[in-house]
């Protein structure tokens, strides 16, 4: 078997989409460069739109730039490696590290003492890897990863909410009309078959005159575990006359 046949077999089994497009898609042709950058732009725009439509801290333009940076870094590594006979992917590694640092900037504490932006943070990091895969010409892997990432971001929140709502553990944001009512609240939820795991006064409201707490609760009653959701329990607690506001966090 000659080298040309071996090359053809390797190409046909390496990436199905590249095989359909033709050998030019797997090489560093002008068409391949345009295709990879265009694909990177298109896929990242969809992910960015999904994030921005839900008003997350990193949105449309941020996801496009991060993904394109990963694609460009990989393309440059391939070009430099081809020119200087090197297998070092320095720029791609730098892009991953940089995207990780950028993604951490999207994390912040809300006024309810809750870490926000975790999903957006890791999505930015994943988008950089998506860009690198596109830049490497792994079209099938890239499209598959894109579909999986978009599915996780757009569809799994519904499943996550359902599972969270049926869990035996949850945390609430509680605003009382008076700090003296805290003991009454604790006594009431214990009678309902709930167990307090932790109580913390919310520091964001320390000097506001409000009595605001973050409370971790476990459901200890077998009846509540079987028939009641978090929403129903919180709705019942909200009817207490000394509760100004209550919600799950």
mmCIF file of C-alpha atoms in Angstrom:
data_model
loop_
_atom_site.group_PDB
_atom_site.id
_atom_site.type_symbol
_atom_site.label_atom_id
_atom_site.label_comp_id
_atom_site.label_asym_id
_atom_site.label_seq_id
_atom_site.Cartn_x
_atom_site.Cartn_y
_atom_site.Cartn_z
ATOM 1 C CA UNK A 1 0.000 0.000 0.000
ATOM 2 C CA UNK A 2 1.573 3.291 -1.088
ATOM 3 C CA UNK A 3 1.712 6.520 0.919
ATOM 4 C CA UNK A 4 -1.086 8.144 -1.102
ATOM 5 C CA UNK A 5 -3.519 5.320 -0.264
ATOM 6 C CA UNK A 6 -2.527 5.386 3.419
ATOM 7 C CA UNK A 7 -3.075 9.145 3.516
ATOM 8 C CA UNK A 8 -6.511 8.732 1.906
ATOM 9 C CA UNK A 9 -7.571 6.062 4.445
ATOM 10 C CA UNK A 10 -6.395 8.151 7.398
ATOM 11 C CA UNK A 11 -8.213 11.201 6.073
ATOM 12 C CA UNK A 12 -11.462 9.305 5.460
ATOM 13 C CA UNK A 13 -11.566 7.917 8.996
ATOM 14 C CA UNK A 14 -10.304 10.972 10.872
ATOM 15 C CA UNK A 15 -13.315 13.276 10.539
ATOM 16 C CA UNK A 16 -16.593 12.393 8.775
ATOM 17 C CA UNK A 17 -17.571 16.004 8.052
ATOM 18 C CA UNK A 18 -14.120 16.806 6.646
ATOM 19 C CA UNK A 19 -14.382 13.720 4.456
ATOM 20 C CA UNK A 20 -17.709 14.939 3.046
ATOM 21 C CA UNK A 21 -16.320 18.429 2.417
ATOM 22 C CA UNK A 22 -13.164 17.158 0.752
ATOM 23 C CA UNK A 23 -9.451 17.000 1.429
ATOM 24 C CA UNK A 24 -9.129 20.807 1.255
ATOM 25 C CA UNK A 25 -11.068 21.116 4.545
ATOM 26 C CA UNK A 26 -8.382 19.149 6.411
ATOM 27 C CA UNK A 27 -5.493 21.147 5.004
ATOM 28 C CA UNK A 28 -4.324 24.722 5.627
ATOM 29 C CA UNK A 29 -5.920 26.132 2.507
ATOM 30 C CA UNK A 30 -7.498 29.584 2.354
ATOM 31 C CA UNK A 31 -10.891 27.941 2.103
ATOM 32 C CA UNK A 32 -10.251 25.830 5.210
ATOM 33 C CA UNK A 33 -9.127 28.887 7.208
ATOM 34 C CA UNK A 34 -12.262 30.811 6.218
ATOM 35 C CA UNK A 35 -14.448 27.788 6.987
ATOM 36 C CA UNK A 36 -12.971 27.286 10.453
ATOM 37 C CA UNK A 37 -13.156 30.947 11.430
ATOM 38 C CA UNK A 38 -16.690 31.201 10.003
ATOM 39 C CA UNK A 39 -17.823 28.067 11.842
ATOM 40 C CA UNK A 40 -16.280 29.376 15.049
ATOM 41 C CA UNK A 41 -18.112 32.675 14.626
ATOM 42 C CA UNK A 42 -21.434 31.018 13.838
ATOM 43 C CA UNK A 43 -21.459 28.451 16.659
ATOM 44 C CA UNK A 44 -20.201 30.880 19.309
ATOM 45 C CA UNK A 45 -22.817 33.450 18.235
ATOM 46 C CA UNK A 46 -25.587 30.940 18.943
ATOM 47 C CA UNK A 47 -24.177 30.128 22.390
ATOM 48 C CA UNK A 48 -23.647 33.818 23.132
ATOM 49 C CA UNK A 49 -27.199 34.610 22.070
ATOM 50 C CA UNK A 50 -28.528 31.927 24.420
ATOM 51 C CA UNK A 51 -26.601 33.429 27.339
ATOM 52 C CA UNK A 52 -27.417 37.062 26.555
ATOM 53 C CA UNK A 53 -31.125 36.267 26.088
ATOM 54 C CA UNK A 54 -31.156 35.231 29.746
ATOM 55 C CA UNK A 55 -29.288 38.393 30.801
ATOM 56 C CA UNK A 56 -26.104 36.669 31.970
ATOM 57 C CA UNK A 57 -22.928 38.627 32.689
ATOM 58 C CA UNK A 58 -21.098 37.316 29.602
ATOM 59 C CA UNK A 59 -23.143 37.388 26.432
ATOM 60 C CA UNK A 60 -23.117 37.570 22.661
ATOM 61 C CA UNK A 61 -19.848 39.381 21.895
ATOM 62 C CA UNK A 62 -17.881 37.825 24.759
ATOM 63 C CA UNK A 63 -18.556 34.249 23.661
ATOM 64 C CA UNK A 64 -17.733 35.091 20.044
ATOM 65 C CA UNK A 65 -14.393 36.699 20.954
ATOM 66 C CA UNK A 66 -13.353 33.884 23.327
ATOM 67 C CA UNK A 67 -14.218 31.145 20.810
ATOM 68 C CA UNK A 68 -12.581 32.967 17.896
ATOM 69 C CA UNK A 69 -9.458 33.474 20.033
ATOM 70 C CA UNK A 70 -9.236 29.725 20.632
ATOM 71 C CA UNK A 71 -9.682 29.019 16.912
ATOM 72 C CA UNK A 72 -7.085 31.605 15.896
ATOM 73 C CA UNK A 73 -4.611 30.341 18.512
ATOM 74 C CA UNK A 74 -4.879 26.776 17.211
ATOM 75 C CA UNK A 75 -4.565 27.879 13.580
ATOM 76 C CA UNK A 76 -1.435 29.877 14.407
ATOM 77 C CA UNK A 77 0.036 26.918 16.310
ATOM 78 C CA UNK A 78 -0.587 24.654 13.314
ATOM 79 C CA UNK A 79 0.895 27.169 10.870
ATOM 80 C CA UNK A 80 3.972 27.810 13.025
ATOM 81 C CA UNK A 81 4.403 24.100 13.697
ATOM 82 C CA UNK A 82 4.187 23.340 9.991
ATOM 83 C CA UNK A 83 6.708 26.027 9.144
ATOM 84 C CA UNK A 84 9.253 25.217 11.845
ATOM 85 C CA UNK A 85 8.590 21.468 12.172
ATOM 86 C CA UNK A 86 7.386 21.833 15.774
ATOM 87 C CA UNK A 87 4.648 20.068 17.723
ATOM 88 C CA UNK A 88 4.344 22.675 20.490
ATOM 89 C CA UNK A 89 0.915 24.257 20.904
ATOM 90 C CA UNK A 90 1.944 27.214 23.025
ATOM 91 C CA UNK A 91 -0.652 29.703 21.815
ATOM 92 C CA UNK A 92 -3.504 27.232 22.280
ATOM 93 C CA UNK A 93 -2.388 26.549 25.850
ATOM 94 C CA UNK A 94 -2.148 30.293 26.489
ATOM 95 C CA UNK A 95 -5.661 30.771 25.107
ATOM 96 C CA UNK A 96 -7.059 28.160 27.496
ATOM 97 C CA UNK A 97 -5.319 29.760 30.492
ATOM 98 C CA UNK A 98 -6.454 33.234 29.454
ATOM 99 C CA UNK A 99 -10.065 32.128 28.971
ATOM 100 C CA UNK A 100 -9.988 30.527 32.424
ATOM 101 C CA UNK A 101 -8.827 33.824 33.938
ATOM 102 C CA UNK A 102 -11.467 35.771 32.027
ATOM 103 C CA UNK A 103 -14.211 33.376 33.051
ATOM 104 C CA UNK A 104 -13.402 33.837 36.749
ATOM 105 C CA UNK A 105 -14.149 37.552 36.326
ATOM 106 C CA UNK A 106 -17.783 36.658 35.615
ATOM 107 C CA UNK A 107 -18.193 35.270 39.153
ATOM 108 C CA UNK A 108 -19.723 37.520 41.799
ATOM 109 C CA UNK A 109 -21.650 37.419 45.064
ATOM 110 C CA UNK A 110 -25.266 38.507 44.906
ATOM 111 C CA UNK A 111 -26.955 40.594 47.590
ATOM 112 C CA UNK A 112 -28.267 37.296 48.958
ATOM 113 C CA UNK A 113 -24.747 36.034 49.649
ATOM 114 C CA UNK A 114 -24.912 33.594 46.727
ATOM 115 C CA UNK A 115 -22.206 32.924 44.147
ATOM 116 C CA UNK A 116 -23.516 33.883 40.708
ATOM 117 C CA UNK A 117 -22.153 33.311 37.212
ATOM 118 C CA UNK A 118 -20.753 29.792 37.644
ATOM 119 C CA UNK A 119 -22.467 28.391 34.545
ATOM 120 C CA UNK A 120 -21.454 31.362 32.397
ATOM 121 C CA UNK A 121 -17.887 31.092 33.696
ATOM 122 C CA UNK A 122 -17.410 27.446 32.738
ATOM 123 C CA UNK A 123 -19.303 28.013 29.463
ATOM 124 C CA UNK A 124 -16.725 30.613 28.420
ATOM 125 C CA UNK A 125 -13.940 28.146 29.196
ATOM 126 C CA UNK A 126 -15.725 25.403 27.241
ATOM 127 C CA UNK A 127 -16.199 27.797 24.314
ATOM 128 C CA UNK A 128 -12.448 28.311 24.137
ATOM 129 C CA UNK A 129 -11.969 24.535 23.827
ATOM 130 C CA UNK A 130 -14.676 24.527 21.164
ATOM 131 C CA UNK A 131 -12.728 27.166 19.252
ATOM 132 C CA UNK A 132 -9.528 25.137 19.535
ATOM 133 C CA UNK A 133 -11.291 22.025 18.203
ATOM 134 C CA UNK A 134 -12.604 24.017 15.227
ATOM 135 C CA UNK A 135 -9.162 25.475 14.582
ATOM 136 C CA UNK A 136 -7.702 21.963 14.580
ATOM 137 C CA UNK A 137 -10.137 20.964 11.837
ATOM 138 C CA UNK A 138 -12.087 18.556 14.045
ATOM 139 C CA UNK A 139 -15.433 19.486 12.529
ATOM 140 C CA UNK A 140 -17.418 16.496 13.757
ATOM 141 C CA UNK A 141 -16.084 16.846 17.290
ATOM 142 C CA UNK A 142 -16.770 20.586 17.212
ATOM 143 C CA UNK A 143 -20.367 20.282 16.034
ATOM 144 C CA UNK A 144 -21.078 17.469 18.502
ATOM 145 C CA UNK A 145 -19.557 19.445 21.369
ATOM 146 C CA UNK A 146 -21.525 22.533 20.317
ATOM 147 C CA UNK A 147 -24.836 20.638 20.341
ATOM 148 C CA UNK A 148 -24.022 19.123 23.749
ATOM 149 C CA UNK A 149 -23.010 22.496 25.211
ATOM 150 C CA UNK A 150 -26.086 24.268 23.857
ATOM 151 C CA UNK A 151 -28.320 21.475 25.161
ATOM 152 C CA UNK A 152 -26.780 21.766 28.638
ATOM 153 C CA UNK A 153 -27.275 25.532 28.701
ATOM 154 C CA UNK A 154 -30.794 25.713 27.265
ATOM 155 C CA UNK A 155 -32.539 22.498 28.321
ATOM 156 C CA UNK A 156 -30.932 21.147 31.499
ATOM 157 C CA UNK A 157 -32.003 24.115 33.708
ATOM 158 C CA UNK A 158 -35.567 22.749 33.592
ATOM 159 C CA UNK A 159 -34.422 19.323 34.791
ATOM 160 C CA UNK A 160 -32.126 20.925 37.365
ATOM 161 C CA UNK A 161 -35.023 23.005 38.715
ATOM 162 C CA UNK A 162 -37.249 19.925 38.990
ATOM 163 C CA UNK A 163 -34.615 17.880 40.823
ATOM 164 C CA UNK A 164 -33.754 20.808 43.065
ATOM 165 C CA UNK A 165 -37.414 21.387 43.928
ATOM 166 C CA UNK A 166 -37.812 17.740 45.000
ATOM 167 C CA UNK A 167 -34.590 17.601 47.015
ATOM 168 C CA UNK A 168 -34.656 17.139 50.806
ATOM 169 C CA UNK A 169 -32.270 20.077 51.209
ATOM 170 C CA UNK A 170 -32.741 23.701 50.214
ATOM 171 C CA UNK A 171 -31.725 27.202 51.209
ATOM 172 C CA UNK A 172 -33.953 30.222 51.684
ATOM 173 C CA UNK A 173 -33.586 33.989 51.731
ATOM 174 C CA UNK A 174 -35.645 35.237 54.679
ATOM 175 C CA UNK A 175 -36.643 38.794 55.568
ATOM 176 C CA UNK A 176 -38.327 39.257 58.945
ATOM 177 C CA UNK A 177 -40.187 42.321 60.122
ATOM 178 C CA UNK A 178 -38.233 42.177 63.388
ATOM 179 C CA UNK A 179 -35.154 40.236 64.492
ATOM 180 C CA UNK A 180 -37.080 39.152 67.599
ATOM 181 C CA UNK A 181 -39.285 37.029 65.328
ATOM 182 C CA UNK A 182 -36.424 34.700 64.390
ATOM 183 C CA UNK A 183 -37.074 32.397 67.331
ATOM 184 C CA UNK A 184 -40.759 32.143 66.399
ATOM 185 C CA UNK A 185 -39.805 31.268 62.849
ATOM 186 C CA UNK A 186 -37.375 28.556 63.989
ATOM 187 C CA UNK A 187 -39.989 27.054 66.287
ATOM 188 C CA UNK A 188 -42.608 27.037 63.524
ATOM 189 C CA UNK A 189 -40.524 25.266 60.873
ATOM 190 C CA UNK A 190 -39.420 22.627 63.397
ATOM 191 C CA UNK A 191 -43.060 21.875 64.110
ATOM 192 C CA UNK A 192 -43.621 21.452 60.390
ATOM 193 C CA UNK A 193 -41.007 18.694 60.220
ATOM 194 C CA UNK A 194 -38.120 20.776 58.943
ATOM 195 C CA UNK A 195 -34.580 20.818 60.262
ATOM 196 C CA UNK A 196 -32.324 23.885 60.274
ATOM 197 C CA UNK A 197 -28.797 23.081 59.105
ATOM 198 C CA UNK A 198 -27.392 26.628 59.258
ATOM 199 C CA UNK A 199 -28.519 30.204 59.854
ATOM 200 C CA UNK A 200 -26.478 33.175 58.727
ATOM 201 C CA UNK A 201 -27.338 36.848 58.891
ATOM 202 C CA UNK A 202 -26.906 38.288 55.419
ATOM 203 C CA UNK A 203 -24.005 40.798 55.562
ATOM 204 C CA UNK A 204 -25.335 42.698 52.538
ATOM 205 C CA UNK A 205 -28.144 44.052 54.750
ATOM 206 C CA UNK A 206 -26.066 44.548 57.920
ATOM 207 C CA UNK A 207 -26.606 48.322 58.190
ATOM 208 C CA UNK A 208 -29.986 48.585 56.491
ATOM 209 C CA UNK A 209 -32.158 48.002 59.553
ATOM 210 C CA UNK A 210 -33.653 44.882 57.960
ATOM 211 C CA UNK A 211 -33.538 41.448 59.578
ATOM 212 C CA UNK A 212 -32.359 39.305 56.662
ATOM 213 C CA UNK A 213 -31.048 35.736 56.913
ATOM 214 C CA UNK A 214 -29.812 32.898 54.722
ATOM 215 C CA UNK A 215 -31.079 29.618 56.159
ATOM 216 C CA UNK A 216 -30.171 26.082 55.062
ATOM 217 C CA UNK A 217 -33.032 23.643 55.686
ATOM 218 C CA UNK A 218 -33.486 19.871 55.481
ATOM 219 C CA UNK A 219 -36.854 18.122 55.217
ATOM 220 C CA UNK A 220 -37.013 15.552 58.031
ATOM 221 C CA UNK A 221 -40.737 14.724 57.918
ATOM 222 C CA UNK A 222 -41.603 11.668 55.797
ATOM 223 C CA UNK A 223 -44.921 13.255 54.841
ATOM 224 C CA UNK A 224 -43.254 16.421 53.566
ATOM 225 C CA UNK A 225 -40.667 14.391 51.648
ATOM 226 C CA UNK A 226 -43.429 12.526 49.848
ATOM 227 C CA UNK A 227 -46.021 15.176 49.111
ATOM 228 C CA UNK A 228 -44.544 18.672 49.355
ATOM 229 C CA UNK A 229 -42.210 20.587 47.056
ATOM 230 C CA UNK A 230 -39.971 23.464 48.103
ATOM 231 C CA UNK A 231 -42.337 25.923 46.435
ATOM 232 C CA UNK A 232 -45.305 24.681 48.484
ATOM 233 C CA UNK A 233 -43.341 24.763 51.743
ATOM 234 C CA UNK A 234 -42.097 28.302 51.088
ATOM 235 C CA UNK A 235 -45.597 29.419 50.100
ATOM 236 C CA UNK A 236 -46.881 28.164 53.450
ATOM 237 C CA UNK A 237 -44.096 29.916 55.384
ATOM 238 C CA UNK A 238 -44.773 33.174 53.558
ATOM 239 C CA UNK A 239 -48.203 33.346 55.218
ATOM 240 C CA UNK A 240 -46.621 33.858 58.649
ATOM 241 C CA UNK A 241 -47.490 37.394 59.779
ATOM 242 C CA UNK A 242 -43.934 38.300 60.808
ATOM 243 C CA UNK A 243 -42.366 37.204 57.500
ATOM 244 C CA UNK A 244 -41.813 40.168 55.175
ATOM 245 C CA UNK A 245 -40.348 38.134 52.281
ATOM 246 C CA UNK A 246 -39.114 34.600 51.713
ATOM 247 C CA UNK A 247 -37.787 32.757 48.647
ATOM 248 C CA UNK A 248 -35.503 29.890 47.723
ATOM 249 C CA UNK A 249 -31.928 30.616 46.682
#
